């Protein structure tokens, strides 16, 4: 019933020796993976009357839930990273919960520096590309304002200092978080402008004829 050990005799002797020579301080908690599939958290404390007090807690369900949760996060991140659109999810506290690689690429951000960062920090990092404080404040209101008007889905279009044209949208999520997505449509706008210029040139040519 005990966890498997590479050297069982040595492990057993170490365990039994603690009864005769209790540690001077509390030892760190241990996790015991048992052969039956359960995982126990084992805590040892010195007992006032002598010897040791052992506390066992079955952590199997909690660890299984944590493993499934981490797997879900990895699947979500892998899915988001396949998107061309830049996606960021902010909690109601204004901190970044989740983002994809396109978000870091489009806004030229360092993934490690923005992990769990507040919205203000991310807006400051993006300010050089889009120096419009009013627009960032309006976007922040979509995240942190609990009012019904602020929790509505919105869309818009911006032109950055480097000439890049982005469309953006916000979507409130059921848990109080807010999803913001940006899409680079610069090439589409350039094609539209080129076609419009061509059409105007043809019209001018017809008038000249």
PDB file of N, CA and C in Angstrom, residues 105-180:
ATOM      1  N   UNK A 105       2.958  39.522 -31.321  1.00  0.00           N
ATOM      2  CA  UNK A 105       3.609  39.903 -32.575  1.00  0.00           C
ATOM      3  C   UNK A 105       3.061  41.236 -33.095  1.00  0.00           C
ATOM      4  N   UNK A 106       1.750  41.394 -33.121  1.00  0.00           N
ATOM      5  CA  UNK A 106       1.149  42.598 -33.688  1.00  0.00           C
ATOM      6  C   UNK A 106       1.505  43.837 -32.874  1.00  0.00           C
ATOM      7  N   UNK A 107       1.535  43.683 -31.545  1.00  0.00           N
ATOM      8  CA  UNK A 107       1.836  44.833 -30.694  1.00  0.00           C
ATOM      9  C   UNK A 107       3.294  44.862 -30.255  1.00  0.00           C
ATOM     10  N   UNK A 108       4.112  43.931 -30.777  1.00  0.00           N
ATOM     11  CA  UNK A 108       5.555  43.901 -30.499  1.00  0.00           C
ATOM     12  C   UNK A 108       5.828  43.880 -28.994  1.00  0.00           C
ATOM     13  N   UNK A 109       5.248  42.883 -28.324  1.00  0.00           N
ATOM     14  CA  UNK A 109       5.348  42.752 -26.873  1.00  0.00           C
ATOM     15  C   UNK A 109       6.161  41.521 -26.503  1.00  0.00           C
ATOM     16  N   UNK A 110       6.716  41.546 -25.314  1.00  0.00           N
ATOM     17  CA  UNK A 110       7.438  40.405 -24.756  1.00  0.00           C
ATOM     18  C   UNK A 110       6.461  39.591 -23.917  1.00  0.00           C
ATOM     19  N   UNK A 111       6.271  38.317 -24.278  1.00  0.00           N
ATOM     20  CA  UNK A 111       5.275  37.493 -23.609  1.00  0.00           C
ATOM     21  C   UNK A 111       5.484  37.372 -22.112  1.00  0.00           C
ATOM     22  N   UNK A 112       6.730  37.244 -21.679  1.00  0.00           N
ATOM     23  CA  UNK A 112       6.999  37.079 -20.255  1.00  0.00           C
ATOM     24  C   UNK A 112       6.707  38.355 -19.473  1.00  0.00           C
ATOM     25  N   UNK A 113       6.983  39.500 -20.055  1.00  0.00           N
ATOM     26  CA  UNK A 113       6.805  40.761 -19.332  1.00  0.00           C
ATOM     27  C   UNK A 113       5.341  41.139 -19.176  1.00  0.00           C
ATOM     28  N   UNK A 114       4.458  40.617 -20.028  1.00  0.00           N
ATOM     29  CA  UNK A 114       3.044  40.993 -19.940  1.00  0.00           C
ATOM     30  C   UNK A 114       2.200  39.941 -19.249  1.00  0.00           C
ATOM     31  N   UNK A 115       2.799  38.854 -18.802  1.00  0.00           N
ATOM     32  CA  UNK A 115       2.036  37.796 -18.146  1.00  0.00           C
ATOM     33  C   UNK A 115       1.386  38.333 -16.873  1.00  0.00           C
ATOM     34  N   UNK A 116       0.055  38.226 -16.805  1.00  0.00           N
ATOM     35  CA  UNK A 116      -0.731  38.695 -15.658  1.00  0.00           C
ATOM     36  C   UNK A 116      -0.556  40.195 -15.416  1.00  0.00           C
ATOM     37  N   UNK A 117      -0.153  40.930 -16.440  1.00  0.00           N
ATOM     38  CA  UNK A 117       0.086  42.368 -16.292  1.00  0.00           C
ATOM     39  C   UNK A 117      -1.234  43.129 -16.294  1.00  0.00           C
ATOM     40  N   UNK A 118      -1.301  44.268 -15.577  1.00  0.00           N
ATOM     41  CA  UNK A 118      -2.506  45.094 -15.626  1.00  0.00           C
ATOM     42  C   UNK A 118      -2.651  45.763 -16.986  1.00  0.00           C
ATOM     43  N   UNK A 119      -3.875  46.150 -17.315  1.00  0.00           N
ATOM     44  CA  UNK A 119      -4.143  46.742 -18.626  1.00  0.00           C
ATOM     45  C   UNK A 119      -3.313  48.001 -18.843  1.00  0.00           C
ATOM     46  N   UNK A 120      -3.121  48.813 -17.791  1.00  0.00           N
ATOM     47  CA  UNK A 120      -2.356  50.048 -17.942  1.00  0.00           C
ATOM     48  C   UNK A 120      -0.931  49.775 -18.419  1.00  0.00           C
ATOM     49  N   UNK A 121      -0.318  48.715 -17.896  1.00  0.00           N
ATOM     50  CA  UNK A 121       1.052  48.382 -18.300  1.00  0.00           C
ATOM     51  C   UNK A 121       1.106  47.998 -19.777  1.00  0.00           C
ATOM     52  N   UNK A 122       0.122  47.241 -20.229  1.00  0.00           N
ATOM     53  CA  UNK A 122       0.098  46.828 -21.631  1.00  0.00           C
ATOM     54  C   UNK A 122      -0.192  48.025 -22.535  1.00  0.00           C
ATOM     55  N   UNK A 123      -1.105  48.904 -22.094  1.00  0.00           N
ATOM     56  CA  UNK A 123      -1.404  50.103 -22.885  1.00  0.00           C
ATOM     57  C   UNK A 123      -0.171  50.984 -23.009  1.00  0.00           C
ATOM     58  N   UNK A 124       0.609  51.096 -21.925  1.00  0.00           N
ATOM     59  CA  UNK A 124       1.846  51.896 -21.986  1.00  0.00           C
ATOM     60  C   UNK A 124       2.837  51.286 -22.979  1.00  0.00           C
ATOM     61  N   UNK A 125       2.916  49.952 -23.003  1.00  0.00           N
ATOM     62  CA  UNK A 125       3.837  49.288 -23.921  1.00  0.00           C
ATOM     63  C   UNK A 125       3.409  49.473 -25.379  1.00  0.00           C
ATOM     64  N   UNK A 126       2.100  49.624 -25.603  1.00  0.00           N
ATOM     65  CA  UNK A 126       1.580  49.797 -26.965  1.00  0.00           C
ATOM     66  C   UNK A 126       1.479  51.265 -27.369  1.00  0.00           C
ATOM     67  N   UNK A 127       1.743  52.173 -26.430  1.00  0.00           N
ATOM     68  CA  UNK A 127       1.521  53.597 -26.675  1.00  0.00           C
ATOM     69  C   UNK A 127       2.343  54.124 -27.850  1.00  0.00           C
ATOM     70  N   UNK A 128       3.573  53.625 -28.014  1.00  0.00           N
ATOM     71  CA  UNK A 128       4.425  54.137 -29.089  1.00  0.00           C
ATOM     72  C   UNK A 128       3.859  53.795 -30.464  1.00  0.00           C
ATOM     73  N   UNK A 129       3.107  52.701 -30.556  1.00  0.00           N
ATOM     74  CA  UNK A 129       2.494  52.328 -31.834  1.00  0.00           C
ATOM     75  C   UNK A 129       1.136  52.983 -32.031  1.00  0.00           C
ATOM     76  N   UNK A 130       0.449  53.276 -30.920  1.00  0.00           N
ATOM     77  CA  UNK A 130      -0.876  53.901 -31.016  1.00  0.00           C
ATOM     78  C   UNK A 130      -1.023  54.898 -29.869  1.00  0.00           C
ATOM     79  N   UNK A 131      -0.481  56.113 -30.031  1.00  0.00           N
ATOM     80  CA  UNK A 131      -0.475  57.102 -28.952  1.00  0.00           C
ATOM     81  C   UNK A 131      -1.796  57.859 -28.834  1.00  0.00           C
ATOM     82  N   UNK A 132      -2.839  57.163 -28.428  1.00  0.00           N
ATOM     83  CA  UNK A 132      -4.151  57.784 -28.248  1.00  0.00           C
ATOM     84  C   UNK A 132      -4.679  57.396 -26.871  1.00  0.00           C
ATOM     85  N   UNK A 133      -4.386  58.202 -25.833  1.00  0.00           N
ATOM     86  CA  UNK A 133      -4.800  57.831 -24.474  1.00  0.00           C
ATOM     87  C   UNK A 133      -6.306  57.695 -24.309  1.00  0.00           C
ATOM     88  N   UNK A 134      -7.066  58.521 -25.032  1.00  0.00           N
ATOM     89  CA  UNK A 134      -8.524  58.436 -24.910  1.00  0.00           C
ATOM     90  C   UNK A 134      -9.036  57.082 -25.409  1.00  0.00           C
ATOM     91  N   UNK A 135      -8.455  56.589 -26.491  1.00  0.00           N
ATOM     92  CA  UNK A 135      -8.876  55.296 -27.028  1.00  0.00           C
ATOM     93  C   UNK A 135      -8.544  54.172 -26.057  1.00  0.00           C
ATOM     94  N   UNK A 136      -7.366  54.242 -25.429  1.00  0.00           N
ATOM     95  CA  UNK A 136      -6.993  53.205 -24.460  1.00  0.00           C
ATOM     96  C   UNK A 136      -7.887  53.268 -23.220  1.00  0.00           C
ATOM     97  N   UNK A 137      -8.248  54.485 -22.782  1.00  0.00           N
ATOM     98  CA  UNK A 137      -9.145  54.606 -21.626  1.00  0.00           C
ATOM     99  C   UNK A 137     -10.526  54.041 -21.949  1.00  0.00           C
ATOM    100  N   UNK A 138     -10.994  54.287 -23.162  1.00  0.00           N
ATOM    101  CA  UNK A 138     -12.292  53.740 -23.560  1.00  0.00           C
ATOM    102  C   UNK A 138     -12.252  52.221 -23.606  1.00  0.00           C
ATOM    103  N   UNK A 139     -11.112  51.682 -24.065  1.00  0.00           N
ATOM    104  CA  UNK A 139     -10.977  50.226 -24.115  1.00  0.00           C
ATOM    105  C   UNK A 139     -10.899  49.651 -22.704  1.00  0.00           C
ATOM    106  N   UNK A 140     -10.220  50.349 -21.812  1.00  0.00           N
ATOM    107  CA  UNK A 140     -10.125  49.897 -20.421  1.00  0.00           C
ATOM    108  C   UNK A 140     -11.506  49.848 -19.768  1.00  0.00           C
ATOM    109  N   UNK A 141     -12.357  50.825 -20.104  1.00  0.00           N
ATOM    110  CA  UNK A 141     -13.704  50.854 -19.536  1.00  0.00           C
ATOM    111  C   UNK A 141     -14.502  49.610 -19.919  1.00  0.00           C
ATOM    112  N   UNK A 142     -14.209  49.074 -21.097  1.00  0.00           N
ATOM    113  CA  UNK A 142     -14.898  47.845 -21.518  1.00  0.00           C
ATOM    114  C   UNK A 142     -14.517  46.653 -20.646  1.00  0.00           C
ATOM    115  N   UNK A 143     -13.366  46.759 -19.982  1.00  0.00           N
ATOM    116  CA  UNK A 143     -12.866  45.641 -19.179  1.00  0.00           C
ATOM    117  C   UNK A 143     -13.270  45.750 -17.724  1.00  0.00           C
ATOM    118  N   UNK A 144     -13.113  46.948 -17.149  1.00  0.00           N
ATOM    119  CA  UNK A 144     -13.264  47.095 -15.698  1.00  0.00           C
ATOM    120  C   UNK A 144     -14.590  47.698 -15.265  1.00  0.00           C
ATOM    121  N   UNK A 145     -15.332  48.335 -16.181  1.00  0.00           N
ATOM    122  CA  UNK A 145     -16.612  48.940 -15.813  1.00  0.00           C
ATOM    123  C   UNK A 145     -17.701  47.869 -15.787  1.00  0.00           C
ATOM    124  N   UNK A 146     -18.334  47.624 -14.619  1.00  0.00           N
ATOM    125  CA  UNK A 146     -19.369  46.576 -14.554  1.00  0.00           C
ATOM    126  C   UNK A 146     -20.719  47.007 -15.107  1.00  0.00           C
ATOM    127  N   UNK A 147     -20.848  48.261 -15.523  1.00  0.00           N
ATOM    128  CA  UNK A 147     -22.127  48.755 -16.014  1.00  0.00           C
ATOM    129  C   UNK A 147     -22.579  48.034 -17.273  1.00  0.00           C
ATOM    130  N   UNK A 148     -23.904  47.980 -17.516  1.00  0.00           N
ATOM    131  CA  UNK A 148     -24.422  47.256 -18.691  1.00  0.00           C
ATOM    132  C   UNK A 148     -23.979  47.849 -20.011  1.00  0.00           C
ATOM    133  N   UNK A 149     -23.798  49.177 -20.064  1.00  0.00           N
ATOM    134  CA  UNK A 149     -23.379  49.797 -21.319  1.00  0.00           C
ATOM    135  C   UNK A 149     -21.954  49.405 -21.685  1.00  0.00           C
ATOM    136  N   UNK A 150     -21.088  49.328 -20.660  1.00  0.00           N
ATOM    137  CA  UNK A 150     -19.688  48.982 -20.915  1.00  0.00           C
ATOM    138  C   UNK A 150     -19.524  47.514 -21.269  1.00  0.00           C
ATOM    139  N   UNK A 151     -20.461  46.676 -20.860  1.00  0.00           N
ATOM    140  CA  UNK A 151     -20.345  45.240 -21.093  1.00  0.00           C
ATOM    141  C   UNK A 151     -20.953  44.817 -22.430  1.00  0.00           C
ATOM    142  N   UNK A 152     -21.134  45.746 -23.323  1.00  0.00           N
ATOM    143  CA  UNK A 152     -21.666  45.418 -24.639  1.00  0.00           C
ATOM    144  C   UNK A 152     -20.526  45.148 -25.613  1.00  0.00           C
ATOM    145  N   UNK A 153     -20.798  44.324 -26.609  1.00  0.00           N
ATOM    146  CA  UNK A 153     -19.816  44.052 -27.653  1.00  0.00           C
ATOM    147  C   UNK A 153     -19.633  45.295 -28.520  1.00  0.00           C
ATOM    148  N   UNK A 154     -18.390  45.623 -28.831  1.00  0.00           N
ATOM    149  CA  UNK A 154     -18.093  46.802 -29.641  1.00  0.00           C
ATOM    150  C   UNK A 154     -17.056  46.455 -30.704  1.00  0.00           C
ATOM    151  N   UNK A 155     -17.026  47.258 -31.744  1.00  0.00           N
ATOM    152  CA  UNK A 155     -16.043  47.076 -32.810  1.00  0.00           C
ATOM    153  C   UNK A 155     -15.525  48.446 -33.228  1.00  0.00           C
ATOM    154  N   UNK A 156     -14.389  48.466 -33.898  1.00  0.00           N
ATOM    155  CA  UNK A 156     -13.841  49.720 -34.373  1.00  0.00           C
ATOM    156  C   UNK A 156     -12.641  49.487 -35.264  1.00  0.00           C
ATOM    157  N   UNK A 157     -12.063  50.580 -35.727  1.00  0.00           N
ATOM    158  CA  UNK A 157     -10.886  50.515 -36.599  1.00  0.00           C
ATOM    159  C   UNK A 157      -9.916  51.621 -36.207  1.00  0.00           C
ATOM    160  N   UNK A 158      -8.627  51.299 -36.194  1.00  0.00           N
ATOM    161  CA  UNK A 158      -7.611  52.272 -35.822  1.00  0.00           C
ATOM    162  C   UNK A 158      -6.478  52.233 -36.843  1.00  0.00           C
ATOM    163  N   UNK A 159      -5.778  53.364 -36.929  1.00  0.00           N
ATOM    164  CA  UNK A 159      -4.567  53.434 -37.754  1.00  0.00           C
ATOM    165  C   UNK A 159      -3.411  53.789 -36.829  1.00  0.00           C
ATOM    166  N   UNK A 160      -2.399  52.933 -36.778  1.00  0.00           N
ATOM    167  CA  UNK A 160      -1.297  53.137 -35.866  1.00  0.00           C
ATOM    168  C   UNK A 160      -0.273  54.108 -36.443  1.00  0.00           C
ATOM    169  N   UNK A 161       0.694  54.487 -35.590  1.00  0.00           N
ATOM    170  CA  UNK A 161       1.729  55.433 -36.008  1.00  0.00           C
ATOM    171  C   UNK A 161       2.606  54.872 -37.119  1.00  0.00           C
ATOM    172  N   UNK A 162       2.723  53.543 -37.190  1.00  0.00           N
ATOM    173  CA  UNK A 162       3.553  52.933 -38.234  1.00  0.00           C
ATOM    174  C   UNK A 162       2.779  52.675 -39.518  1.00  0.00           C
ATOM    175  N   UNK A 163       1.530  53.168 -39.592  1.00  0.00           N
ATOM    176  CA  UNK A 163       0.729  53.012 -40.791  1.00  0.00           C
ATOM    177  C   UNK A 163      -0.119  51.760 -40.832  1.00  0.00           C
ATOM    178  N   UNK A 164       0.036  50.875 -39.852  1.00  0.00           N
ATOM    179  CA  UNK A 164      -0.745  49.648 -39.813  1.00  0.00           C
ATOM    180  C   UNK A 164      -2.195  49.957 -39.469  1.00  0.00           C
ATOM    181  N   UNK A 165      -3.118  49.337 -40.182  1.00  0.00           N
ATOM    182  CA  UNK A 165      -4.544  49.514 -39.924  1.00  0.00           C
ATOM    183  C   UNK A 165      -5.075  48.246 -39.259  1.00  0.00           C
ATOM    184  N   UNK A 166      -5.716  48.426 -38.107  1.00  0.00           N
ATOM    185  CA  UNK A 166      -6.254  47.298 -37.349  1.00  0.00           C
ATOM    186  C   UNK A 166      -7.747  47.491 -37.112  1.00  0.00           C
ATOM    187  N   UNK A 167      -8.487  46.425 -37.257  1.00  0.00           N
ATOM    188  CA  UNK A 167      -9.853  46.414 -36.744  1.00  0.00           C
ATOM    189  C   UNK A 167      -9.819  45.757 -35.373  1.00  0.00           C
ATOM    190  N   UNK A 168     -10.712  46.157 -34.483  1.00  0.00           N
ATOM    191  CA  UNK A 168     -10.736  45.576 -33.149  1.00  0.00           C
ATOM    192  C   UNK A 168     -12.176  45.309 -32.730  1.00  0.00           C
ATOM    193  N   UNK A 169     -12.317  44.384 -31.816  1.00  0.00           N
ATOM    194  CA  UNK A 169     -13.633  44.088 -31.246  1.00  0.00           C
ATOM    195  C   UNK A 169     -13.465  43.662 -29.795  1.00  0.00           C
ATOM    196  N   UNK A 170     -14.484  43.919 -28.998  1.00  0.00           N
ATOM    197  CA  UNK A 170     -14.520  43.463 -27.606  1.00  0.00           C
ATOM    198  C   UNK A 170     -15.759  42.603 -27.412  1.00  0.00           C
ATOM    199  N   UNK A 171     -15.602  41.546 -26.610  1.00  0.00           N
ATOM    200  CA  UNK A 171     -16.713  40.653 -26.309  1.00  0.00           C
ATOM    201  C   UNK A 171     -16.700  40.327 -24.815  1.00  0.00           C
ATOM    202  N   UNK A 172     -17.783  40.609 -24.088  1.00  0.00           N
ATOM    203  CA  UNK A 172     -17.839  40.206 -22.680  1.00  0.00           C
ATOM    204  C   UNK A 172     -17.991  38.697 -22.564  1.00  0.00           C
ATOM    205  N   UNK A 173     -17.306  38.092 -21.602  1.00  0.00           N
ATOM    206  CA  UNK A 173     -17.371  36.657 -21.374  1.00  0.00           C
ATOM    207  C   UNK A 173     -18.227  36.364 -20.143  1.00  0.00           C
ATOM    208  N   UNK A 174     -18.792  35.157 -20.045  1.00  0.00           N
ATOM    209  CA  UNK A 174     -19.722  34.848 -18.948  1.00  0.00           C
ATOM    210  C   UNK A 174     -19.128  34.996 -17.553  1.00  0.00           C
ATOM    211  N   UNK A 175     -17.819  34.799 -17.394  1.00  0.00           N
ATOM    212  CA  UNK A 175     -17.216  34.843 -16.052  1.00  0.00           C
ATOM    213  C   UNK A 175     -16.807  36.249 -15.641  1.00  0.00           C
ATOM    214  N   UNK A 176     -17.196  37.263 -16.419  1.00  0.00           N
ATOM    215  CA  UNK A 176     -16.845  38.638 -16.092  1.00  0.00           C
ATOM    216  C   UNK A 176     -15.615  39.141 -16.814  1.00  0.00           C
ATOM    217  N   UNK A 177     -14.906  38.252 -17.484  1.00  0.00           N
ATOM    218  CA  UNK A 177     -13.732  38.664 -18.252  1.00  0.00           C
ATOM    219  C   UNK A 177     -14.166  39.285 -19.579  1.00  0.00           C
ATOM    220  N   UNK A 178     -13.204  39.882 -20.267  1.00  0.00           N
ATOM    221  CA  UNK A 178     -13.482  40.529 -21.553  1.00  0.00           C
ATOM    222  C   UNK A 178     -12.440  40.103 -22.571  1.00  0.00           C
ATOM    223  N   UNK A 179     -12.903  39.693 -23.731  1.00  0.00           N
ATOM    224  CA  UNK A 179     -12.019  39.316 -24.832  1.00  0.00           C
ATOM    225  C   UNK A 179     -11.867  40.501 -25.778  1.00  0.00           C
ATOM    226  N   UNK A 180     -10.628  40.797 -26.130  1.00  0.00           N
ATOM    227  CA  UNK A 180     -10.342  41.839 -27.121  1.00  0.00           C
ATOM    228  C   UNK A 180      -9.525  41.207 -28.240  1.00  0.00           C
TER     229      UNK A 180
END
